[in-house]
Short mmCIF file of C-alpha atoms in Angstrom, two decimals:
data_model
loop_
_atom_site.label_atom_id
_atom_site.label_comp_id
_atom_site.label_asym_id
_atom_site.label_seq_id
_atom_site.Cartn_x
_atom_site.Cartn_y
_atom_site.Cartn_z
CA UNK A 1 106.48 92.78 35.99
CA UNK A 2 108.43 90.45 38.14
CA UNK A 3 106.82 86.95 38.83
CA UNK A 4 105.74 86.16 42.72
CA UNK A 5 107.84 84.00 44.97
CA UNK A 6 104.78 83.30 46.71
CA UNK A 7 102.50 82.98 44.06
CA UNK A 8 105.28 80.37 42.32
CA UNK A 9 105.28 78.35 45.83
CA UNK A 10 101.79 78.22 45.89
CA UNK A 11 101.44 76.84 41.96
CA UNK A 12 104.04 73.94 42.47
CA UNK A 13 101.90 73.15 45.33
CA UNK A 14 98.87 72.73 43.23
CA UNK A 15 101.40 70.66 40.64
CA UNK A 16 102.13 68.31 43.47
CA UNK A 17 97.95 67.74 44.23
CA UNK A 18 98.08 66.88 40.62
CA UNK A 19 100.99 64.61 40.40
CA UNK A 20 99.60 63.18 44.08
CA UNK A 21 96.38 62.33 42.15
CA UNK A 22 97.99 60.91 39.02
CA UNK A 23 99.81 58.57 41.19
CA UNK A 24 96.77 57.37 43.03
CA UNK A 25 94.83 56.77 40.26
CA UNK A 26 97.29 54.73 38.78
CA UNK A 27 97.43 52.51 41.73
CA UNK A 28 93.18 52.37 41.39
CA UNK A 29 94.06 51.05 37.74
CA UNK A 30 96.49 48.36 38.84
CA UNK A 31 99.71 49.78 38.44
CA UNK A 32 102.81 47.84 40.09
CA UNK A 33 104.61 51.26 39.79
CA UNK A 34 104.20 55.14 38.27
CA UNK A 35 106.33 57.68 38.47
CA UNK A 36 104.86 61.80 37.41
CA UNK A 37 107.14 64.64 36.38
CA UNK A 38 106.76 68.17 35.32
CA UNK A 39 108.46 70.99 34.59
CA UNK A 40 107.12 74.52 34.04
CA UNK A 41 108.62 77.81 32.72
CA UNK A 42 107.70 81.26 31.89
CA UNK A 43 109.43 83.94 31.16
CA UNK A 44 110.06 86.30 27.44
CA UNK A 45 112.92 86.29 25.03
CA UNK A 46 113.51 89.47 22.79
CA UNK A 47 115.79 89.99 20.19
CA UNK A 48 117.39 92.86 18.60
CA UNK A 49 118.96 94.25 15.52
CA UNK A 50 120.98 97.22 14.09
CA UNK A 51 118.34 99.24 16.87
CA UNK A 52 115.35 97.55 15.73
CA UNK A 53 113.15 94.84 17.67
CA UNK A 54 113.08 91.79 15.93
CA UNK A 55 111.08 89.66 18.49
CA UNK A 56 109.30 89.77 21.64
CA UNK A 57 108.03 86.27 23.16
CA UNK A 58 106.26 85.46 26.02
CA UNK A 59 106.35 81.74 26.95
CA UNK A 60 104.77 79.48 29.43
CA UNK A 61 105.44 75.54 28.75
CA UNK A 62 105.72 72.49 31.00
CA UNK A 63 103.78 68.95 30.39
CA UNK A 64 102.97 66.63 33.14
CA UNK A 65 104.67 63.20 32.07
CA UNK A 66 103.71 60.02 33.70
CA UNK A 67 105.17 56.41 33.07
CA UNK A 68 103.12 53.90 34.43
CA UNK A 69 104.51 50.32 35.22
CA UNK A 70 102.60 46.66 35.13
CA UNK A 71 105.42 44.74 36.16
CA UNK A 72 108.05 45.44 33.80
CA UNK A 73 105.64 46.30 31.07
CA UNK A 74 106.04 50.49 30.51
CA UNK A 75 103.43 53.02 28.91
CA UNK A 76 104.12 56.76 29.05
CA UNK A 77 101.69 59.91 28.40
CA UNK A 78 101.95 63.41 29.04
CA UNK A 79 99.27 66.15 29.00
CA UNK A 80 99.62 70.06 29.45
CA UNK A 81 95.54 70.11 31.24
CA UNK A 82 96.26 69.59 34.76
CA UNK A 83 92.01 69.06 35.64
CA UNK A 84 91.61 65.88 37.20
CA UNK A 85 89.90 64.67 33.89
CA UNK A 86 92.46 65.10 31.63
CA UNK A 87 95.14 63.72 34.09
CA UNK A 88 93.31 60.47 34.67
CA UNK A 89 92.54 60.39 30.80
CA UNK A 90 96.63 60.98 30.16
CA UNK A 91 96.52 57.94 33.14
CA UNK A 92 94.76 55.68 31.47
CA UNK A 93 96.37 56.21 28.14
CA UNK A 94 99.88 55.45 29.88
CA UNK A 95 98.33 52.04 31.57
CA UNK A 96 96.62 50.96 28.07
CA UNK A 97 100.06 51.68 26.44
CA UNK A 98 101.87 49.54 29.34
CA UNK A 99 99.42 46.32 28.34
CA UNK A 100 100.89 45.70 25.44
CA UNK A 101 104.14 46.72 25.66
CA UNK A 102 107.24 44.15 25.84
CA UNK A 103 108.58 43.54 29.23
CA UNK A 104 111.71 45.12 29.81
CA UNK A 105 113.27 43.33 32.56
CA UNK A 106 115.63 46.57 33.18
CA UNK A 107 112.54 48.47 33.44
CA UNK A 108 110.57 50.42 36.94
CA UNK A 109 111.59 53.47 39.30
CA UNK A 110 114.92 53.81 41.25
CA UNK A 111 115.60 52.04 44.22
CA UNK A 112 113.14 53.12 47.01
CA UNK A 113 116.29 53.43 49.58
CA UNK A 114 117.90 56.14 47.43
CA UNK A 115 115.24 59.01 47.20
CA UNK A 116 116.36 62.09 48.36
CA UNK A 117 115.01 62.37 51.92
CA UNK A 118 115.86 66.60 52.61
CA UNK A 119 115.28 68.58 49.78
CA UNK A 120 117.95 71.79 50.73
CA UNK A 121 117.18 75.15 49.49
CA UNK A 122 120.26 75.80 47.41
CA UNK A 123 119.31 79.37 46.28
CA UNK A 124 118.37 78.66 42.47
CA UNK A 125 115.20 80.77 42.34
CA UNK A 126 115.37 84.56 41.64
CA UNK A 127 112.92 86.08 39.32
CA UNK A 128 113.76 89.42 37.80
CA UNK A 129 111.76 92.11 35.79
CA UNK A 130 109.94 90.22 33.14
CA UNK A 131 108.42 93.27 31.09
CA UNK A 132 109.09 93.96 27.63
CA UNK A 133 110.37 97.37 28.15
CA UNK A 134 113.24 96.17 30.48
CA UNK A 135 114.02 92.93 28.29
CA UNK A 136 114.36 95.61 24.89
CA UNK A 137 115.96 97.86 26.75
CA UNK A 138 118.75 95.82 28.11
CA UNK A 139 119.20 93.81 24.22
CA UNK A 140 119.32 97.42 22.80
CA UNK A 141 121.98 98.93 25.05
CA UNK A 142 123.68 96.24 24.75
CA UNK A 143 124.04 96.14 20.77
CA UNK A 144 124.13 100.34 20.78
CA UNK A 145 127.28 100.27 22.59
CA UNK A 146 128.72 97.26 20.65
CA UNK A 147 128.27 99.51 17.23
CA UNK A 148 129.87 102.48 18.81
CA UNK A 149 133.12 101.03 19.89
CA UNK A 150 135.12 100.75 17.22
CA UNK A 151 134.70 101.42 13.28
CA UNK A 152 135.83 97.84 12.41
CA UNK A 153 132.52 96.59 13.89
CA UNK A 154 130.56 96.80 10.46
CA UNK A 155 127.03 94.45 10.78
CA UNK A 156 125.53 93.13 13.79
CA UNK A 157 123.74 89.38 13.87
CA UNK A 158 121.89 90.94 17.40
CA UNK A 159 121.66 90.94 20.91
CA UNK A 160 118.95 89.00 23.09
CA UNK A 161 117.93 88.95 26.42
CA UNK A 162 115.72 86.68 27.85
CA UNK A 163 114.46 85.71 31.64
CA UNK A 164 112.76 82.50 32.83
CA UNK A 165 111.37 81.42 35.67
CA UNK A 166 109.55 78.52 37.09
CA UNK A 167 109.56 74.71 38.71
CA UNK A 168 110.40 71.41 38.90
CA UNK A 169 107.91 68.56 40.55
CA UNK A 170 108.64 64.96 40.84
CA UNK A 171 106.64 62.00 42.50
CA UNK A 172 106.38 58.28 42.36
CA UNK A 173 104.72 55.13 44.07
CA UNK A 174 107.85 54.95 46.45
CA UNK A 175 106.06 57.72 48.35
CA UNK A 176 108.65 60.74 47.04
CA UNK A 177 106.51 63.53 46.03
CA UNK A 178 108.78 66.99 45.81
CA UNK A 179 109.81 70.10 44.14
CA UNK A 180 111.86 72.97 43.55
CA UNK A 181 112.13 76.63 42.35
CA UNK A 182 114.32 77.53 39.86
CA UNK A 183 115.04 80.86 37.71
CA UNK A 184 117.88 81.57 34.14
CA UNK A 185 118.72 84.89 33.08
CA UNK A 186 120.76 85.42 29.86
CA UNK A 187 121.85 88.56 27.67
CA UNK A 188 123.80 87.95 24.39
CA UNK A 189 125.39 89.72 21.71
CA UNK A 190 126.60 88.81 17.98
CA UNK A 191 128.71 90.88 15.61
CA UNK A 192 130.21 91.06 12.44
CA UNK A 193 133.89 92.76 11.83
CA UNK A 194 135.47 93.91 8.63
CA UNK A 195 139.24 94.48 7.61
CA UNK A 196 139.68 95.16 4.03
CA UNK A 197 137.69 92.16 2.19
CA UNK A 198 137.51 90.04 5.50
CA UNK A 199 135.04 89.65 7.97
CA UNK A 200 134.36 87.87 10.94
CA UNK A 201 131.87 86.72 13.39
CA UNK A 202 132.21 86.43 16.90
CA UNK A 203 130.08 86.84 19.94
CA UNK A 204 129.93 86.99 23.85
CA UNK A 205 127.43 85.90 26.35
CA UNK A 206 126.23 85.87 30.17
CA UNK A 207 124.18 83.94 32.20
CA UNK A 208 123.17 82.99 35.57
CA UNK A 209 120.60 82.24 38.01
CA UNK A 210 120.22 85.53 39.37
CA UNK A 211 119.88 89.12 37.19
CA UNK A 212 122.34 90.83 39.40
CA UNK A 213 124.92 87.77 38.31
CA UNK A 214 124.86 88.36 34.92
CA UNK A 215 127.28 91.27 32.91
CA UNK A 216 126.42 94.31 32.41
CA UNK A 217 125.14 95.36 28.83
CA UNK A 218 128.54 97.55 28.21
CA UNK A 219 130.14 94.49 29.61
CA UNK A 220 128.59 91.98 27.03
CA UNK A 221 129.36 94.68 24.33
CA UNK A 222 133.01 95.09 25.08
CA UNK A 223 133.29 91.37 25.45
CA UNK A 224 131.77 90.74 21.93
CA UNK A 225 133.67 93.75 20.19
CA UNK A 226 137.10 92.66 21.36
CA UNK A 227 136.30 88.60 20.27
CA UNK A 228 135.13 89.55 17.21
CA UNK A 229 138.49 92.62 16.43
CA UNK A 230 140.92 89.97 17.44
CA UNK A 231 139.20 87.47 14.95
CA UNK A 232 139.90 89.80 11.92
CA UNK A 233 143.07 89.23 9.26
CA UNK A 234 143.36 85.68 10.26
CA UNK A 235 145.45 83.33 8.95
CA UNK A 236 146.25 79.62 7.93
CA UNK A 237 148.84 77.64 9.54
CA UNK A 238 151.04 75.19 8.40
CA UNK A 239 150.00 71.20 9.47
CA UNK A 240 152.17 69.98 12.64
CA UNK A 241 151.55 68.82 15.84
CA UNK A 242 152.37 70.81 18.81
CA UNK A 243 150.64 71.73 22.16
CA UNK A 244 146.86 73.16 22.34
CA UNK A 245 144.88 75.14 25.02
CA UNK A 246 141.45 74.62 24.82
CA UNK A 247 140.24 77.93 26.73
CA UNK A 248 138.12 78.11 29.05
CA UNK A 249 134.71 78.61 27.57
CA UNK A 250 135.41 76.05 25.23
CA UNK A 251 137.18 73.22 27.55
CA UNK A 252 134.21 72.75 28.99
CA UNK A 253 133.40 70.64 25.51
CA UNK A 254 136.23 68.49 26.32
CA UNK A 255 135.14 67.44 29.62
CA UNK A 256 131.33 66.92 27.67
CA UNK A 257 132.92 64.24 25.95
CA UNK A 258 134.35 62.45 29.09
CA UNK A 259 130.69 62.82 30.24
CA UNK A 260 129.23 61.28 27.73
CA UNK A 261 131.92 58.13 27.94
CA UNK A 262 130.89 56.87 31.28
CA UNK A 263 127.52 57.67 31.43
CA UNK A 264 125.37 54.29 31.50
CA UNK A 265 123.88 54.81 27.95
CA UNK A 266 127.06 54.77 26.52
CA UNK A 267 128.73 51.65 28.83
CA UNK A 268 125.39 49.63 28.82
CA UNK A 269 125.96 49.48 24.34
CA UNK A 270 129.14 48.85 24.85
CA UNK A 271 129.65 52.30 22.66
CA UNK A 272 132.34 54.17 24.94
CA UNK A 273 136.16 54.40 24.68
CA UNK A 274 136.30 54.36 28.73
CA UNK A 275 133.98 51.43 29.44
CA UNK A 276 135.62 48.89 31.78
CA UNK A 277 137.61 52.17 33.14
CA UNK A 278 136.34 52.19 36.55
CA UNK A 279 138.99 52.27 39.11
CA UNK A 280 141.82 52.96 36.62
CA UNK A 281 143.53 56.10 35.34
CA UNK A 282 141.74 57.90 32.94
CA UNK A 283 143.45 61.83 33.97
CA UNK A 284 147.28 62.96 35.18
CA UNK A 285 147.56 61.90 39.00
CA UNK A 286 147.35 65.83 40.09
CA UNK A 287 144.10 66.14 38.84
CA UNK A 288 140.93 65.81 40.70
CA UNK A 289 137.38 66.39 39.71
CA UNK A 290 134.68 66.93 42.02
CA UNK A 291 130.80 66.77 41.65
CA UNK A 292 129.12 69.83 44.09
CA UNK A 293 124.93 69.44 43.57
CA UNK A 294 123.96 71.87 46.01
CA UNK A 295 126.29 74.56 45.56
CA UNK A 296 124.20 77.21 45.81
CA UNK A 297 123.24 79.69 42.85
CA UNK A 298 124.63 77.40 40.80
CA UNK A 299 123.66 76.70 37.40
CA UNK A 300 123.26 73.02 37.36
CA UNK A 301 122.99 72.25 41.01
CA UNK A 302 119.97 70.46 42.13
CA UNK A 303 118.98 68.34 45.41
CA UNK A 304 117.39 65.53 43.50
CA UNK A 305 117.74 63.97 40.29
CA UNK A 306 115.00 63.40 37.16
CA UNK A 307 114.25 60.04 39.49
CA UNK A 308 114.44 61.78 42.42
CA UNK A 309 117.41 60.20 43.94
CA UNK A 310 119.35 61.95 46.58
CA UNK A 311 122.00 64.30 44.32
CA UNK A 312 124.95 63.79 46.51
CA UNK A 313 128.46 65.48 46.76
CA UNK A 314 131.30 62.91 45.45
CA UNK A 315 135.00 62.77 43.54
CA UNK A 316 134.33 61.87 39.75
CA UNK A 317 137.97 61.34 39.27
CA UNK A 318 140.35 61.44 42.31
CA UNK A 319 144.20 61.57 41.50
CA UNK A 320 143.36 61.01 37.99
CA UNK A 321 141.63 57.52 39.15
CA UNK A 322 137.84 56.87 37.32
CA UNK A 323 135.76 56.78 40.83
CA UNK A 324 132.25 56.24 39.04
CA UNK A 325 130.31 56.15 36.55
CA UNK A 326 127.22 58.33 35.88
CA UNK A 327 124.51 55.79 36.03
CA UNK A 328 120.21 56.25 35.66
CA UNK A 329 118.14 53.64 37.57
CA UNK A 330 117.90 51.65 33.98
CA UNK A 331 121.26 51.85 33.20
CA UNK A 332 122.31 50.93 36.26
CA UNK A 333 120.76 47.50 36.42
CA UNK A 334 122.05 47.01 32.54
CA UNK A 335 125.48 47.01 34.50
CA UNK A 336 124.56 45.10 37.63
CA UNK A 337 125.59 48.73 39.56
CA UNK A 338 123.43 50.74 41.64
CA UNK A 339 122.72 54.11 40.22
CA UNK A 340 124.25 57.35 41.06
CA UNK A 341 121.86 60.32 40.81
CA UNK A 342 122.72 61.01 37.07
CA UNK A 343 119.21 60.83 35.31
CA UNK A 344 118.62 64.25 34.03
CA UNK A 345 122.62 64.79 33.41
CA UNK A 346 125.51 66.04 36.05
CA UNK A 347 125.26 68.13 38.88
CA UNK A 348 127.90 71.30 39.22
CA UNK A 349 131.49 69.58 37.85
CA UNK A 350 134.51 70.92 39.62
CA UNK A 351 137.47 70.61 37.66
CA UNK A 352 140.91 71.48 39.71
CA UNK A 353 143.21 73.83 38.87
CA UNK A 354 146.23 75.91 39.07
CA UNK A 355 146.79 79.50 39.71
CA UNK A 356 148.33 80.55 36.32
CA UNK A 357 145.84 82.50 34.53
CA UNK A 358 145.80 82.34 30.51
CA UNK A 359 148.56 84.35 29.66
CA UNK A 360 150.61 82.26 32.21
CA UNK A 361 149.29 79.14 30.20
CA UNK A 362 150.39 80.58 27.05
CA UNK A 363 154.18 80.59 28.61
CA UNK A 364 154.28 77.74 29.74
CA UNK A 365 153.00 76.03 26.13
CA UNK A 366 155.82 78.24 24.33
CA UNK A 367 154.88 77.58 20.84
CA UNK A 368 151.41 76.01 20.17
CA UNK A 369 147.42 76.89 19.35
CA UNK A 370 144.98 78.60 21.63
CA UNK A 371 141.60 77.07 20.31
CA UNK A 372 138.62 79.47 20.96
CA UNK A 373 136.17 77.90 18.77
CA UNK A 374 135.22 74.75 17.71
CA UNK A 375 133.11 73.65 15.06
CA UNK A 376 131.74 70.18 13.41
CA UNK A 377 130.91 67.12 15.39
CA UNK A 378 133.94 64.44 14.70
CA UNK A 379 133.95 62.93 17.44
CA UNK A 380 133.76 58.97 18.02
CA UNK A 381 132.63 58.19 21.91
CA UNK A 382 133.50 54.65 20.62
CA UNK A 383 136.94 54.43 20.47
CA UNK A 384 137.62 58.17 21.21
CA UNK A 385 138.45 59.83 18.00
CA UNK A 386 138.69 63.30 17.83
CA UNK A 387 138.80 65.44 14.91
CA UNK A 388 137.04 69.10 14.81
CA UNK A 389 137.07 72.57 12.45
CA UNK A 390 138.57 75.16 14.92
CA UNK A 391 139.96 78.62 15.11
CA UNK A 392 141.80 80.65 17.63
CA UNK A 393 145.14 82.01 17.86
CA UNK A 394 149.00 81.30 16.98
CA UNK A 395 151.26 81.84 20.38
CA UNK A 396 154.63 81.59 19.91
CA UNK A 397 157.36 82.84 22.94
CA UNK A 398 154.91 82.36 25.28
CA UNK A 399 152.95 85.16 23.11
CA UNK A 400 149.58 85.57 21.46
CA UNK A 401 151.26 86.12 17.74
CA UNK A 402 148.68 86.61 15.09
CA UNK A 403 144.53 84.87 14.91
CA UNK A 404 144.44 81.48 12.81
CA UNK A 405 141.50 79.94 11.23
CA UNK A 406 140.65 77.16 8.58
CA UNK A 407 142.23 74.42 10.69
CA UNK A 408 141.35 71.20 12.11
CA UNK A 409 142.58 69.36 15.48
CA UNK A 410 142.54 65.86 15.77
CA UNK A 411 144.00 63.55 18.23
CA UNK A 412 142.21 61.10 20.99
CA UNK A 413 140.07 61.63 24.03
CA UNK A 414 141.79 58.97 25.59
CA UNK A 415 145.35 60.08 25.21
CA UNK A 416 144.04 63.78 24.96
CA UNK A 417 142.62 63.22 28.61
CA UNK A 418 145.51 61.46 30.04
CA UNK A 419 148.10 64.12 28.73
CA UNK A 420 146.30 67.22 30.23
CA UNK A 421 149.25 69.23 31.44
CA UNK A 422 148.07 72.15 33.15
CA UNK A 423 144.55 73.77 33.84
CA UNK A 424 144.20 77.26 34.28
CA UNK A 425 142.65 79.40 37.08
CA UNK A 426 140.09 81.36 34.50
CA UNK A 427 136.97 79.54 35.50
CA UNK A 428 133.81 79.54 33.32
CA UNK A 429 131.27 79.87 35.31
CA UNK A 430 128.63 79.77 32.57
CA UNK A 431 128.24 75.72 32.30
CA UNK A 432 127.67 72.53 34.59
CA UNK A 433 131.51 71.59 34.01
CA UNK A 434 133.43 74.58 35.82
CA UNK A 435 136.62 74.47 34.79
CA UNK A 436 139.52 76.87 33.52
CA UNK A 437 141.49 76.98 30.34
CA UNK A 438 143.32 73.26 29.30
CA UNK A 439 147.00 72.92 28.29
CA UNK A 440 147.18 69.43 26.07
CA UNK A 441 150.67 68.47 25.72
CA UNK A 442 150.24 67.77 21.91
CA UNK A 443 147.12 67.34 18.95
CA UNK A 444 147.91 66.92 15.56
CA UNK A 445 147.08 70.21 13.51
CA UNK A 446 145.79 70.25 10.13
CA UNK A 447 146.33 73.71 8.04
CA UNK A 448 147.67 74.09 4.80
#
C-alpha cells in the first residue's frame, strides 16, 4: 500500500479550489485581507514490544485555517469539512470574530513584494509502503535483533516505525495561492541494559524524507545496543569546570537555543540575551553558519514559508558576526525590520566545521566531558543561563575513560557561544540545525 504521487497532486489541487474559494468569499464579506492554510498527513505508526504489537495507527489529519482581516482587526477559524458550506460557515465565523476584536496595529499578511514567486521542486516527497505488515515487520526486526546481541540487553521499552505522507497549501488576498508535497519516514528503538543492580536506558533513531535514507533495522539495533552497553556501570564525577563536547545529536540543542534568541518573539518582549546583537559578534570569527531552504531531500527545507514568503538562501552568522534575525511578518513590524521568511521556524541550518571526527575532538579537549544526553529545561533565553541534568562520558588523555551520570552543566549561552572551540565533521543529519559534535572551551560541572 504505497500512497499515489498522482493521486496526492491531484488532492492538493482540490485543497487549493478550496482555499481559492475561502479567499473569495472573504473578500464578498468585506475583508481588507485573509490569508488560508492547510496541512494534511496520512500515514500509520506501529509500535512494538518484547515481539509483541503494541499499536497499529492509521492517521489522516490536516484543518484548513483561515485568518481573516478588517483592517487591523483579526478573527481566525479552522474547519476539517472542506464542502463549500462548511468553508464559508468557518468564513464567516473568522469575519464575526474579527468585528470585535481589538485592533492590532502590528497585525495583516506579509509584505505583498516578498511572496515567493517560483516554487522549486526540492525533492521532499517520497511515499513508501504504508501497510501494516511492512510497518510491524520492520519495528519487529528491528527490536529481535536488538535482544539477540548481547546478554546485557535485559528489557526492551520498543521499537516503532512509522511513515507519513502528505501536503502543504497556502494562499492569501496578495494573490499567492501554492503548495507542496512532502513525505517523513522514521524507525526507532529503546532498550534497557543491566550490570549487576544497574540498569540503563538508551536508544537510537533514523529518519528522513525518503525510506531508502533511513538505517537499516540491524542498523538501528546495533546503534541502540551499543548506546545503551556503554551507558552501564556509570559513575559520578567530582564538581569542576573543564572543557565539554556536546556531540553531535545533541549540539543541535545548543544551536536551538541561539534560535530561539533572535527570533522576533523573543526580541519584540525584549526576553532574549542577544537582542540588540545584530551586526556584532555573537560566535568565534572562524565560524560561519549558513541557512540552505531548498536543499533538496532535506528535512526542513522548504521554498516558502508559513506566510508564504520567498525562503531564501543567506549567512545567519558570517565570521562569527549576527547577520539577521529570524523575523515573521508581525514580528517584524514590532521591530521596524522587514521580515525574513522565518514564520513556521528555520529552513536547513548549516553549521561549519572541521575535519576532525569525534575521537579527534576528544584529543584535542584532553581532559573534559562528552555530554550525550541532556535532560531538564534550565535554560533562561533572557539573560542566557544555562543549567541542565546530563550524562555522557569521562575522557581523559584524549580518551573515552569510563560513562558518568548524575551531573549537571551550567554555564552561559552567551559566553558558551562565543567560546566554541572546535566543531566536528560528524554531521547529524537527523534535524533542521546540521551540525557536528561542539568542543566548549569550559562549563562548570556539578557532581558530587
Amino acid at each position: 500500500m504505497i500512497p499515489d504521487v498522482k493521486q496526492l497532486s491531484s488532492e492538493m489541487q482540490e485543497v487549493k479550489q478550496s482555499v481559492a474559494q475561502a479567499l473569495a468569499y472573504a473578500k464578498e464579506l468585506g475583508a481588507s485581507a485573509v490569508e488560508c492554510a492547510l496541512s494534511r498527513s496520512r500515514g500509520i505508526n506501529v509500535g512494538t514490544r518484547l515481539g509483541e504489537v503494541e499499536t497499529v495507527e492509521f492517521n489522516q489529519d490536516g484543518a484548513l485555517g483561515i485568518t481573516l482581516f478588517r483592517g487591523q482587526q483579526k478573527g481566525s477559524a479552522s474547519t476539517t469539512d472542506l464542502t463549500a458550506a462548511a468553508i464559508r460557515a468557518a468564513v464567516e465565523k473568522a469575519n464575526s470574530i474579527a468585528q470585535f476584536t481589538s485592533p492590532d496595529p502590528y497585525a495583516g499578511l506579509a509584505p505583498a513584494e516578498l511572496m515567493a514567486t517560483a516554487i522549486p521542486d526540492l525533492d521532499l516527497c517520497h511515499p513508501a509502503d504504508q501497510s501494516a505488515e511492512f510497518a510491524l515487520e520492520q519495528a519487529l526486526r528491528c527490536e529481535q535483533h536488538a535482544l539477540q546481541m548481547d546478554k546485557r540487553i535485559v528489557n526492551s521499552d520498543g521499537a516503532g516505525y512509522s511513515s507519513h505522507v502528505g501536503y502543504r497549501v497556502y494562499g492569501n488576498s496578495h494573490g499567492f495561492l501554492a503548495g507542496y508535497l512532502q513525505s517523513r519516514h522514521s524507525l526507532s528503538c529503546s532498550l534497557i541494559a543491566q550490570s549487576g543492580e544497574q540498569m540503563q536506558r538508551d536508544y537510537a533513531y533514523s529518519v528522513a524524507r525518503h525510506r531508502d535514507g533511513l538505517w537499516t533495522p540491524e542498523q538501528v539495533a546495533e546503534d541502540a545496543v551499543n548506546a545503551t552497553i556503554a551507558r552501564l556501570d556509570g559513575r559520578k564525577i567530582a564538581t569542576a569546570k573543564v572543557p565539554v563536547i556536546f556531540r553531535a545529536d545533541v549540539a543541535n540543542s545548543l544551536f536551538g537555543h541561539f534560535v530561539a534568541a533572535i527570533s522576533g518573539g523573543s526580541l519584540y518582549r525584549k526576553s532574549s540575551f542577544l537582542a540588540d546583537h545584530l551586526g556584532k559578534q555573537v560566535l568565534p570569527s572562524w565560524l560561519t553558519i549558513t541557512e540552505q531552504p531548498h536543499l533538496r531531500g532535506a528535512l526542513a527545507s522548504s521554498p516558502f514559508d508559513h506566510e508564504g514568503l520567498a525562503t531564501v538562501e543567506r549567512d545567519i552568522v558570517a565570521n562569527g558576526v549576527l547577520e539577521t534575525y529570524l523575523l515573521t511578518s508581525y514580528s517584524a513590524r514590532k521591530l521596524g525590520m522587514q521580515p525574513t521568511g522565518h514564520a513556521g521556524g528555520i529552513h536547513t541550518w548549516q553549521v561549519q566545521h572541521g575535519e576532525q571526527d569525534l575521537a579527534a575532538l576528544c584529543k584535542q579537549m584532553g581532559t573534559g566531558l562528552l555530554v550525550t544526553e541532556l535532560m531538564g529545561q534550565g535554560v533562561n533565553i533572557v539573560n542566557g543561563d544555562y543549567s541542565r541534568g546530563a550524562a555522557g562520558f569521562w575522557v581523559e588523555h584524549g580518551e573515552i575513560q569510563y560513562p558518568v551520570e548524575e551531573i549537571t552543566i551550567a554555564g552561559n549561552l552567551k559566553d558558551m557561544l562565543a567560546n566554541i572551540v572546535a566543531i566536528g565533521n560528524d554531521i547529524d543529519l537527523r534535524h533542521g540545525v546540521r551540525t557536528g559534535s561542539v568542543l566548549l572551551e569550559q562549563m562548570r560541572i556539578a557532581g558530587m
